[in-house]
XYZ file of N, CA and C in Angstrom:
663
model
N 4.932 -18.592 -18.687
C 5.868 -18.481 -17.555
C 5.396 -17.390 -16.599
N 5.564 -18.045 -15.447
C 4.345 -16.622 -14.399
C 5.963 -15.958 -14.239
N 5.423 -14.498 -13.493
C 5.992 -13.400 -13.466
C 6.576 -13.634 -11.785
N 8.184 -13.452 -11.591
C 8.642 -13.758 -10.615
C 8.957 -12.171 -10.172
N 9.571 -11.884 -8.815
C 10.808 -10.526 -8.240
C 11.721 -11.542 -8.311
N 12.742 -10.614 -9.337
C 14.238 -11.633 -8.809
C 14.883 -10.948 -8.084
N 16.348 -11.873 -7.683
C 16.805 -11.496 -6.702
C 17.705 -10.277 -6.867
N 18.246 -10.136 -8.541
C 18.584 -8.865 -8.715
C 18.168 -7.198 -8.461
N 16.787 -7.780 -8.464
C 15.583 -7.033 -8.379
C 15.732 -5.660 -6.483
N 16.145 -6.807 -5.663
C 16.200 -6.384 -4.497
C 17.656 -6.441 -4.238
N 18.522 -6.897 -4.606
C 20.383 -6.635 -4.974
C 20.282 -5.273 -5.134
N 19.774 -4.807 -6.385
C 20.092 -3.574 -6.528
C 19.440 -2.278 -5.429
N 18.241 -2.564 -5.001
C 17.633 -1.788 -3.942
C 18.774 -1.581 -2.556
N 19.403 -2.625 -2.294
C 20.497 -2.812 -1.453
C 21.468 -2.200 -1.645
N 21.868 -2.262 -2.832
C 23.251 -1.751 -3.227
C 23.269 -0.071 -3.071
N 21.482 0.145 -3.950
C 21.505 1.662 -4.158
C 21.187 2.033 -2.683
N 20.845 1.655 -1.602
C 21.037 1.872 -0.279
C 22.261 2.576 0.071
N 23.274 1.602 -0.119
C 24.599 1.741 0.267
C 25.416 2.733 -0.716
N 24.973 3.283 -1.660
C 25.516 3.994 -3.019
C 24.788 5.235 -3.426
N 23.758 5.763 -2.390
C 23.025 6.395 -2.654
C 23.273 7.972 -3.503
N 23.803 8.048 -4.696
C 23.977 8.942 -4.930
C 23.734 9.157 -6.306
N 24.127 10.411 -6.711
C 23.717 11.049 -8.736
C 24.919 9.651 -9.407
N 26.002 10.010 -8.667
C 27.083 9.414 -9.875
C 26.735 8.121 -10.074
N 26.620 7.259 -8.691
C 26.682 5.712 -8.954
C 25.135 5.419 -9.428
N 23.973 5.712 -9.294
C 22.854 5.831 -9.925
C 23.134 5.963 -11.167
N 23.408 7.029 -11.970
C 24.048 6.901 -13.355
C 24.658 6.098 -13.992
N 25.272 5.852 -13.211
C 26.358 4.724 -13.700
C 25.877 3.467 -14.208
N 24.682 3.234 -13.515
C 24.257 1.954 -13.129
C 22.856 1.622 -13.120
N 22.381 2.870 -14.214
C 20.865 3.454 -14.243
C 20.187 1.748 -15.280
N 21.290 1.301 -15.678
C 20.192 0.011 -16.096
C 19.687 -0.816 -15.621
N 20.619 -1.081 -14.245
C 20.316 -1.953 -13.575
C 18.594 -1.497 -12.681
N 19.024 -0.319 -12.510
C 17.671 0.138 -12.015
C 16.328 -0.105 -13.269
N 16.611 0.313 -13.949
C 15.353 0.006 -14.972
C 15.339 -1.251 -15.556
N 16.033 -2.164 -15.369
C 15.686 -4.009 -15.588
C 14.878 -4.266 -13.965
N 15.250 -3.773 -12.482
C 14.743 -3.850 -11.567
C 13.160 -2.994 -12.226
N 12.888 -2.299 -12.585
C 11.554 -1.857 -12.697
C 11.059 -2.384 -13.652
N 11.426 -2.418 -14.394
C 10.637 -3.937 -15.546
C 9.987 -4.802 -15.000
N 10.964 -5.387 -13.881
C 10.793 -6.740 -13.216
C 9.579 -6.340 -12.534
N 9.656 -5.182 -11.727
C 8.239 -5.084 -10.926
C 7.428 -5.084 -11.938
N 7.220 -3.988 -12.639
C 6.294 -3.894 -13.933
C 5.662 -4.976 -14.256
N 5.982 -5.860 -14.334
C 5.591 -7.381 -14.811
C 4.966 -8.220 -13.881
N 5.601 -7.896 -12.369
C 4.758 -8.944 -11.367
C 3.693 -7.983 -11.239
N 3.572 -6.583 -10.975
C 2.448 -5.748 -10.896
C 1.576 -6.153 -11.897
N 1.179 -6.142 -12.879
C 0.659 -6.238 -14.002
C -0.326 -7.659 -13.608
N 0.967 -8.934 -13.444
C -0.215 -10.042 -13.253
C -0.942 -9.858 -11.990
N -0.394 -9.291 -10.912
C -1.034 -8.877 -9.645
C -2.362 -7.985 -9.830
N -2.645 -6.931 -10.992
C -3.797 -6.474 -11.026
C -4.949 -7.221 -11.630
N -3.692 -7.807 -12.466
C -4.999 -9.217 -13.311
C -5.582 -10.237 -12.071
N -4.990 -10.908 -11.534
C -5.542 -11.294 -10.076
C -6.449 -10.398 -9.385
N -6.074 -9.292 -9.327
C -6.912 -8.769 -7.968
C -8.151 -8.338 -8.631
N -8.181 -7.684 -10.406
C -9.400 -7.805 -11.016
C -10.347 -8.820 -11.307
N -10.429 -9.503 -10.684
C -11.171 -10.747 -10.610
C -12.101 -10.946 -9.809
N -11.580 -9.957 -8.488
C -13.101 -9.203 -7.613
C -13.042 -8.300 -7.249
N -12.438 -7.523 -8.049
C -12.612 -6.323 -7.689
C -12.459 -5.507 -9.184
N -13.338 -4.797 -9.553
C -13.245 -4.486 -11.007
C -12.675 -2.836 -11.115
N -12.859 -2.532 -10.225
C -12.343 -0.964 -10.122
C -10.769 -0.910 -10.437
N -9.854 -2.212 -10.588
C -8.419 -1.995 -10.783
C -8.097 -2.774 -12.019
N -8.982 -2.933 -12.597
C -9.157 -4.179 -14.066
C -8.616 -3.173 -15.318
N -8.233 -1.664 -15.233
C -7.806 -0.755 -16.537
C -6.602 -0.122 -15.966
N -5.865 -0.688 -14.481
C -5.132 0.565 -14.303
C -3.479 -0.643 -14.746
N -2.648 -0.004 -15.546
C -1.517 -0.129 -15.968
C -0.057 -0.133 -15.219
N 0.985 -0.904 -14.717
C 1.708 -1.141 -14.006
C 2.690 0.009 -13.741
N 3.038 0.418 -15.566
C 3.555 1.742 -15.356
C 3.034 2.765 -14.581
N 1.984 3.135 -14.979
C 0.940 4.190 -14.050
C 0.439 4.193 -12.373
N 1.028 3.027 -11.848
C 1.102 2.617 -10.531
C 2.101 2.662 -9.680
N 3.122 2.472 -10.343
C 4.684 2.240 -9.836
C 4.911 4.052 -9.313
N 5.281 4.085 -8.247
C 6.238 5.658 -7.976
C 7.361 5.994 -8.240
N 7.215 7.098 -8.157
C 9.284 7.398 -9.134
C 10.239 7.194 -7.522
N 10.966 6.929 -8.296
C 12.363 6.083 -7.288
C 12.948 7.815 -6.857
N 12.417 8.586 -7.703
C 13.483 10.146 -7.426
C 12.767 10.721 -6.059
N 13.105 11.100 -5.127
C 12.813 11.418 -3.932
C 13.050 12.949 -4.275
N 11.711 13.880 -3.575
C 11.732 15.060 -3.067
C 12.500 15.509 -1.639
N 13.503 16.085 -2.131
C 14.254 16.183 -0.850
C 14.092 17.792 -0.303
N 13.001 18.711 -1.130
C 12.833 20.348 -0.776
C 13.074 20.288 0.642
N 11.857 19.325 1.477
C 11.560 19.743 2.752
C 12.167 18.657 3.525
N 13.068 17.807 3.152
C 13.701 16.617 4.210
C 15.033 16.856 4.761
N 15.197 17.115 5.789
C 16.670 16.365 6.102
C 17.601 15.723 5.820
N 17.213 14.339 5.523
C 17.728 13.440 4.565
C 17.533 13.715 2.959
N 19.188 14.248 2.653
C 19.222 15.042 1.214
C 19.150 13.896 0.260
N 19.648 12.312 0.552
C 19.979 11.368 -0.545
C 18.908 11.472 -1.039
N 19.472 11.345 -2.881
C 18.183 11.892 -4.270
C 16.842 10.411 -4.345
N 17.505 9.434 -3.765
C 16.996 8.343 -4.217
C 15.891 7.364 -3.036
N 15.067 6.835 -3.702
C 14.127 6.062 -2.511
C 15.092 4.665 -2.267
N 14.891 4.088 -1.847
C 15.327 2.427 -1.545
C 14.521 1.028 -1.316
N 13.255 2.000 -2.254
C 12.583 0.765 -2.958
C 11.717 1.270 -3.890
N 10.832 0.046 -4.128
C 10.086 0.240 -4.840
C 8.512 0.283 -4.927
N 7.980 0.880 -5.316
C 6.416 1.003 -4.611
C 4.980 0.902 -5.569
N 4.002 0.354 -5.772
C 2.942 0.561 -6.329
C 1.611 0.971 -6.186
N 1.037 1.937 -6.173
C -0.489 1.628 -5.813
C -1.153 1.254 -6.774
N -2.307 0.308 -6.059
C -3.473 -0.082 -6.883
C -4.675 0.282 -6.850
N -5.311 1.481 -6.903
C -6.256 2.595 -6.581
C -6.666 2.821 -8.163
N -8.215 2.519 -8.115
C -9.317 3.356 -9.466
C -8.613 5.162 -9.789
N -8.272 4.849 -10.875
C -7.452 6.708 -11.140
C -9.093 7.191 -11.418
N -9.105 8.803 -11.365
C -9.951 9.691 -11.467
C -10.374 10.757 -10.750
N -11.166 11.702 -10.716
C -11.478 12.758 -9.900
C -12.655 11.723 -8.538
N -13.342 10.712 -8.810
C -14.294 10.480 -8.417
C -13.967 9.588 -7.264
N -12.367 9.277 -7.258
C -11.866 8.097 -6.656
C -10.366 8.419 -5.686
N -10.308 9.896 -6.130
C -9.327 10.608 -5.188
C -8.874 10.148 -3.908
N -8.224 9.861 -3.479
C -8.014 9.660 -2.309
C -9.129 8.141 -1.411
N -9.394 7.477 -2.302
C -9.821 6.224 -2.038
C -8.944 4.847 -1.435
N -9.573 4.214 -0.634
C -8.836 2.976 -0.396
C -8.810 2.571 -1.789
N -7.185 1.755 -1.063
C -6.712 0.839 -2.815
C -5.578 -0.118 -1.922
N -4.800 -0.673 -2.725
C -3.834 -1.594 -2.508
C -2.525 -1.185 -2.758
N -1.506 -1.778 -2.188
C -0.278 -1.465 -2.417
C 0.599 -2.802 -1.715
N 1.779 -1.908 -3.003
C 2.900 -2.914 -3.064
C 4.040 -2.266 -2.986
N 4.796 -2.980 -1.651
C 6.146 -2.174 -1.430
C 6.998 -3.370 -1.044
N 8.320 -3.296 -1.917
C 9.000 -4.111 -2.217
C 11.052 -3.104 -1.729
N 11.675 -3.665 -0.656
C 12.147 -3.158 -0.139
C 12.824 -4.183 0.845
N 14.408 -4.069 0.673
C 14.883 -5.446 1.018
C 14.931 -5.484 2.692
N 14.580 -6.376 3.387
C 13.979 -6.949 4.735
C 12.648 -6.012 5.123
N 12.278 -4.991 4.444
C 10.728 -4.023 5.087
C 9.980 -4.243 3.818
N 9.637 -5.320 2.764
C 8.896 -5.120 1.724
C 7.307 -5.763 2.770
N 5.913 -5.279 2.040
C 5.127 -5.085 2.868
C 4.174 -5.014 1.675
N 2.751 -6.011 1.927
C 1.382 -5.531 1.208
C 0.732 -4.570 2.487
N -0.466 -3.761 1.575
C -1.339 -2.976 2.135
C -2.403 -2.485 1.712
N -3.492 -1.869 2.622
C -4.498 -1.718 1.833
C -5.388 -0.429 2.982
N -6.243 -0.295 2.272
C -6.960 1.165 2.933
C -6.630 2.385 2.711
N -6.864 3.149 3.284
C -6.546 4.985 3.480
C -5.876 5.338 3.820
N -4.376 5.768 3.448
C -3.194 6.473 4.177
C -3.476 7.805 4.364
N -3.994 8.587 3.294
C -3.924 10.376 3.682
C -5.358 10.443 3.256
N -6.317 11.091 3.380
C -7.257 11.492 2.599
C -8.056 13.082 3.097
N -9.018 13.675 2.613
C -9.346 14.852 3.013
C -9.977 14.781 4.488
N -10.211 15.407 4.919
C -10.943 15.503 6.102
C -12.223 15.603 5.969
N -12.635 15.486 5.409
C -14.368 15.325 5.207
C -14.817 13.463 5.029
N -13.190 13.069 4.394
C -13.692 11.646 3.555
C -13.635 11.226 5.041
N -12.218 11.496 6.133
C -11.931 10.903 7.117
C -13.145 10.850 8.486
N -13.629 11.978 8.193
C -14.990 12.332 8.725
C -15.732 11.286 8.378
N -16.298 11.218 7.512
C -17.381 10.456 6.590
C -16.941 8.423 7.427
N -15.463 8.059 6.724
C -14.920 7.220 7.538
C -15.899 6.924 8.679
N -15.714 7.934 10.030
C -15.055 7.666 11.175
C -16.730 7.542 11.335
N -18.049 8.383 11.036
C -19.092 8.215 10.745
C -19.929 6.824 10.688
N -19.021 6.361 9.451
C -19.552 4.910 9.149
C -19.210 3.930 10.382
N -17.880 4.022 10.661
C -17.791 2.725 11.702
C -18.355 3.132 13.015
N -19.016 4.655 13.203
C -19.792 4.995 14.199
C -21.072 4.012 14.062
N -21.635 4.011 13.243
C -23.514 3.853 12.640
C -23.100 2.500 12.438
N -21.768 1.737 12.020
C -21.974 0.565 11.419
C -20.778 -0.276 12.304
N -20.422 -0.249 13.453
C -19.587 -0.990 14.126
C -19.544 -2.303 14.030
N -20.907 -2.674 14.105
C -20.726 -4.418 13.868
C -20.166 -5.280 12.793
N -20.479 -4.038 11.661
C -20.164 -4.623 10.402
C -18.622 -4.668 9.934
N -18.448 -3.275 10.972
C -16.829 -3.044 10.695
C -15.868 -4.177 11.498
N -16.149 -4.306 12.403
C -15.507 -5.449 13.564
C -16.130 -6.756 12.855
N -16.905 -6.988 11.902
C -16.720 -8.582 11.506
C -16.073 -8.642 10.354
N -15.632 -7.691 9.591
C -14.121 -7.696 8.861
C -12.904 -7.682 9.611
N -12.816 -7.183 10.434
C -11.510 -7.234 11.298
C -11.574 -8.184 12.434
N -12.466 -8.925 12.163
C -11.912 -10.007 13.119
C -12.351 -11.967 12.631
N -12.588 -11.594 11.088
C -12.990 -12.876 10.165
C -11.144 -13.531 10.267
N -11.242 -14.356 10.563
C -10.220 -15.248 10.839
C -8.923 -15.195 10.225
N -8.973 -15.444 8.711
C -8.412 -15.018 7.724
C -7.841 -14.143 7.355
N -8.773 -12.953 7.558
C -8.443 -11.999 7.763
C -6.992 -11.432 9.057
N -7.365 -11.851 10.044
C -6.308 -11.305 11.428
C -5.419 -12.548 10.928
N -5.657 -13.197 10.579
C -4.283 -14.132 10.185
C -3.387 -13.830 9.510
N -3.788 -12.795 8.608
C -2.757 -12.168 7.620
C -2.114 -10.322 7.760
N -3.317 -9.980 8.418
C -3.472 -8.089 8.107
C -3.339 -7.958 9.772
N -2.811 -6.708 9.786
C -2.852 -5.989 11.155
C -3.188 -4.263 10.479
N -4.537 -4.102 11.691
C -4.349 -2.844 11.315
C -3.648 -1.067 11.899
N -3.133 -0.715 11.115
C -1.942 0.191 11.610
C -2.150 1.657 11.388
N -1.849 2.631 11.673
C -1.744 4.269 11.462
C -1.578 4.916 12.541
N -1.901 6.445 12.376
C -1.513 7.380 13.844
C -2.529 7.005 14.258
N -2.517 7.311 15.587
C -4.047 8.042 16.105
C -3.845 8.727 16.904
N -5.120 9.408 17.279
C -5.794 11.013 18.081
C -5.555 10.047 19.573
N -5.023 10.627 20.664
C -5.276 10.776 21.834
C -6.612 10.516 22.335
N -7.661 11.537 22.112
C -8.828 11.477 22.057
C -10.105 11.106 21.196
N -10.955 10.428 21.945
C -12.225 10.580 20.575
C -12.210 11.769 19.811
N -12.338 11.942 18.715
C -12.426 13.452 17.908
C -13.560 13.917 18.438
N -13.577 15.341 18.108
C -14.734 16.075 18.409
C -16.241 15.551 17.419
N -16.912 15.693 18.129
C -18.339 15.373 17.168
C -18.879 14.091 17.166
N -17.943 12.998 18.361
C -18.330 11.534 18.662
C -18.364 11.618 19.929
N -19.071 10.907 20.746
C -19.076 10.308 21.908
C -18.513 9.851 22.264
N -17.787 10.563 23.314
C -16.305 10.030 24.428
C -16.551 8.824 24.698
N -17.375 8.143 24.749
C -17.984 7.066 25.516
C -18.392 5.733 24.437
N -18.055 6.302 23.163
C -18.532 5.522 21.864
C -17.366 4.268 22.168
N -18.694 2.999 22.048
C -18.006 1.532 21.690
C -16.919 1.444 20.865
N -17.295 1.997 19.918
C -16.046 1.848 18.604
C -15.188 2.999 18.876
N -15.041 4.023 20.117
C -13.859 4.671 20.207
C -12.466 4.777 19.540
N -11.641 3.540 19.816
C -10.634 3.195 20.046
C -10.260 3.484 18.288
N -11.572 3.207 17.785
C -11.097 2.904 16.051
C -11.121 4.676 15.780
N -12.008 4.841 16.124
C -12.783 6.620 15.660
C -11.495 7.344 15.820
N -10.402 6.998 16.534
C -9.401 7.831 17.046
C -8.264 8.021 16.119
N -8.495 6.534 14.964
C -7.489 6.702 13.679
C -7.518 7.179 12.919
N -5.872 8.519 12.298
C -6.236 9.309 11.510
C -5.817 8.395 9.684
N -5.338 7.214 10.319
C -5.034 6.569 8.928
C -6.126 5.197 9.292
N -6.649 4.465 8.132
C -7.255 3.584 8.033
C -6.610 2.760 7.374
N -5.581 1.879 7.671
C -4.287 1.212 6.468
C -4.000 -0.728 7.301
N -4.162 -1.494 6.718
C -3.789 -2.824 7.192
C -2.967 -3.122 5.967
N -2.388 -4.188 6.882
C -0.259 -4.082 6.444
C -0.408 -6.061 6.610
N 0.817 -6.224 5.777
C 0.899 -7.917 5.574
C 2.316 -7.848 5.445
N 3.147 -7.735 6.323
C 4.545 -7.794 6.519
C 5.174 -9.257 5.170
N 6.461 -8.789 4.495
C 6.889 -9.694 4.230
C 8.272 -9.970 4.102
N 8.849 -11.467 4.248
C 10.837 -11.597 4.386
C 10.736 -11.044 2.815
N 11.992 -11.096 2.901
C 12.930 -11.590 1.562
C 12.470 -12.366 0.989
N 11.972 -13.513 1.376
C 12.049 -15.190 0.800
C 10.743 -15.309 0.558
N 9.827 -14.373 1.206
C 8.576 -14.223 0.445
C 8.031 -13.682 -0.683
N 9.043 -12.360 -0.949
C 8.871 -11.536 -2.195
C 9.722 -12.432 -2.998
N 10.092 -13.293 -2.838
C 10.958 -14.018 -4.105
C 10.602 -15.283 -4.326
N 9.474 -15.675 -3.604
C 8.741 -16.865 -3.849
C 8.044 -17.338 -4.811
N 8.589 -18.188 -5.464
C 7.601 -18.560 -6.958
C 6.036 -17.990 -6.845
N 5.406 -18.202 -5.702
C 4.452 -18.002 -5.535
C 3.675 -16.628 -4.924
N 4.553 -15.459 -5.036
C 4.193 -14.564 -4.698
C 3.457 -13.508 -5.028
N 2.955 -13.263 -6.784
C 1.607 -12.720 -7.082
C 0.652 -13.675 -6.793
N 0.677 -14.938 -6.891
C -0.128 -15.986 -5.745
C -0.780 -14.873 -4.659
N 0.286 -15.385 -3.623
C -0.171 -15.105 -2.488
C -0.390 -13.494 -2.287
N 0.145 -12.295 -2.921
C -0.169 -11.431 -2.831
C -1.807 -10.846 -3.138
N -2.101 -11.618 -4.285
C -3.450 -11.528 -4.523
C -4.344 -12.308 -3.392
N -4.149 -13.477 -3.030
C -4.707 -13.933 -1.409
C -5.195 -12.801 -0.754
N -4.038 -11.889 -0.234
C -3.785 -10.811 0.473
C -5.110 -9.762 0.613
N -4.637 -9.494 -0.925
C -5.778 -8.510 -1.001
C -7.091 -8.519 -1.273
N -7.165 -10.175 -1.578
C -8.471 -10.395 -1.715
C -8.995 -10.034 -0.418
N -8.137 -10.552 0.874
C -8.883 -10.705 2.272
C -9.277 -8.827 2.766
N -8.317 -8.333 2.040
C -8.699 -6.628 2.062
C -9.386 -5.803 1.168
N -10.133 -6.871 0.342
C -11.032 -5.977 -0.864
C -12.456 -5.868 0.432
N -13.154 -6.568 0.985
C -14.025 -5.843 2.516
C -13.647 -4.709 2.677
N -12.667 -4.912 3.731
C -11.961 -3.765 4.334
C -12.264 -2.368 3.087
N -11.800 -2.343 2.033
C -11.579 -1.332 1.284
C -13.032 -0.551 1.034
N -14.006 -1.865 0.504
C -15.617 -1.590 0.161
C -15.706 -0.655 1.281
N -16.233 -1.557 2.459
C -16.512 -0.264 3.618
C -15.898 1.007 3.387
N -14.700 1.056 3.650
C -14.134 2.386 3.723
C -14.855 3.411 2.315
N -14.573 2.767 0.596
C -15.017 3.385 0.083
C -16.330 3.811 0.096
N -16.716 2.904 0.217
C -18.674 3.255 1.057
C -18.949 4.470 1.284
N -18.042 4.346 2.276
C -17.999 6.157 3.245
C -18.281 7.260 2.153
N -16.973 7.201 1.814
C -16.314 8.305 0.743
C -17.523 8.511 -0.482
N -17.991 7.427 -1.071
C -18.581 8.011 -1.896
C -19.957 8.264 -1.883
């Protein structure tokens, strides 16, 4: 029996939206951990899929991927204790792989979303990055514009105002050099995360972003 998100799954993400607090969390702390099971389980066949070409995510464990639902609220504004979804990365663990492109899964009722690439990384890796698609533009623009690819992924993050320092104002691949995140996004409904077929198609996904990722890790290592 393949591994579904049910709809309880994102019920409760909703609810704890609207309930956001210690008491009713407590109250109701099972429902939250049958909702993380549930991911647990579609994650799991989702890495078995995506290890199939890509071997760097073939040992990493669903538990060990998933983020804690408990929100750091030291430095936020927004005091509520709790996230309002649920999240995974799929990134090689180790010292050697720190801050590497990987995959992710965010499951979050009407904003759930695949992804893939570099959200934060050091400034040397981002350097290194911005380097490669300097020296290697062509190669980088025929991943981002293979058919398949733009059919599914858009790519998204901040960016610099300016070319950074240490590139040519005038550089072809400008426009890219200027991003401080390297991250493409695969928007999804409701009715997609609950689709029989959705470690299916999620693995699709990231197959079309295991490229994308190579390059980037390229850089880095």
């Amino acid at each position: 029996m393949k591994n579904l998100i049910h709809p309880e799954t994102l019920n409760f993400l909703s609810t704890l939206e609207i309930n956001n607090n210690r008491e009713w969390f407590n109250e109701n702390k099972q429902l939250y951990l049958q909702a993380k099971e549930n991911v647990e389980n579609v994650v799991n066949e989702i890495i078995s899929g995506v290890s199939e070409f890509d071997k760097s995510v073939e040992r990493l464990e669903a538990k060990n991927c998933i983020f804690r639902i408990y929100k750091d609220t030291r430095f936020s504004k927004d005091k509520t204790p709790y996230k309002t979804n649920i999240g995974a990365s799929l990134v090689e663990k180790g010292p050697k792989t720190l801050n590497h492109a990987g995959y992710y899964v965010h499951l979050e009722p009407s904003k759930s979303f695949l992804a893939g690439g570099v959200y934060m990384t050091e400034p040397k890796n981002l350097k290194a990055i911005r380097e490669k698609i300097s020296s290697e533009g062509k190669d980088f623009l025929k991943i981002l514009n293979k058919k398949s690819f733009k059919d599914h992924l858009e790519l998204r993050g901040e960016r610099l105002i300016k070319v950074p320092q240490g590139f040519d104002k005038e550089n072809p691949m400008g426009d890219y050099l200027k991003f401080k995140q390297f991250t493409v996004f695969h928007l999804l409904s409701d009715e997609a995360v609950l689709d029989e077929n959705f470690v299916k198609n999620a693995v699709k996904v990231f197959k079309e972003i295991y490229p994308f990722n190579q390059f980037l890790n390229d850089a880095i290592q």
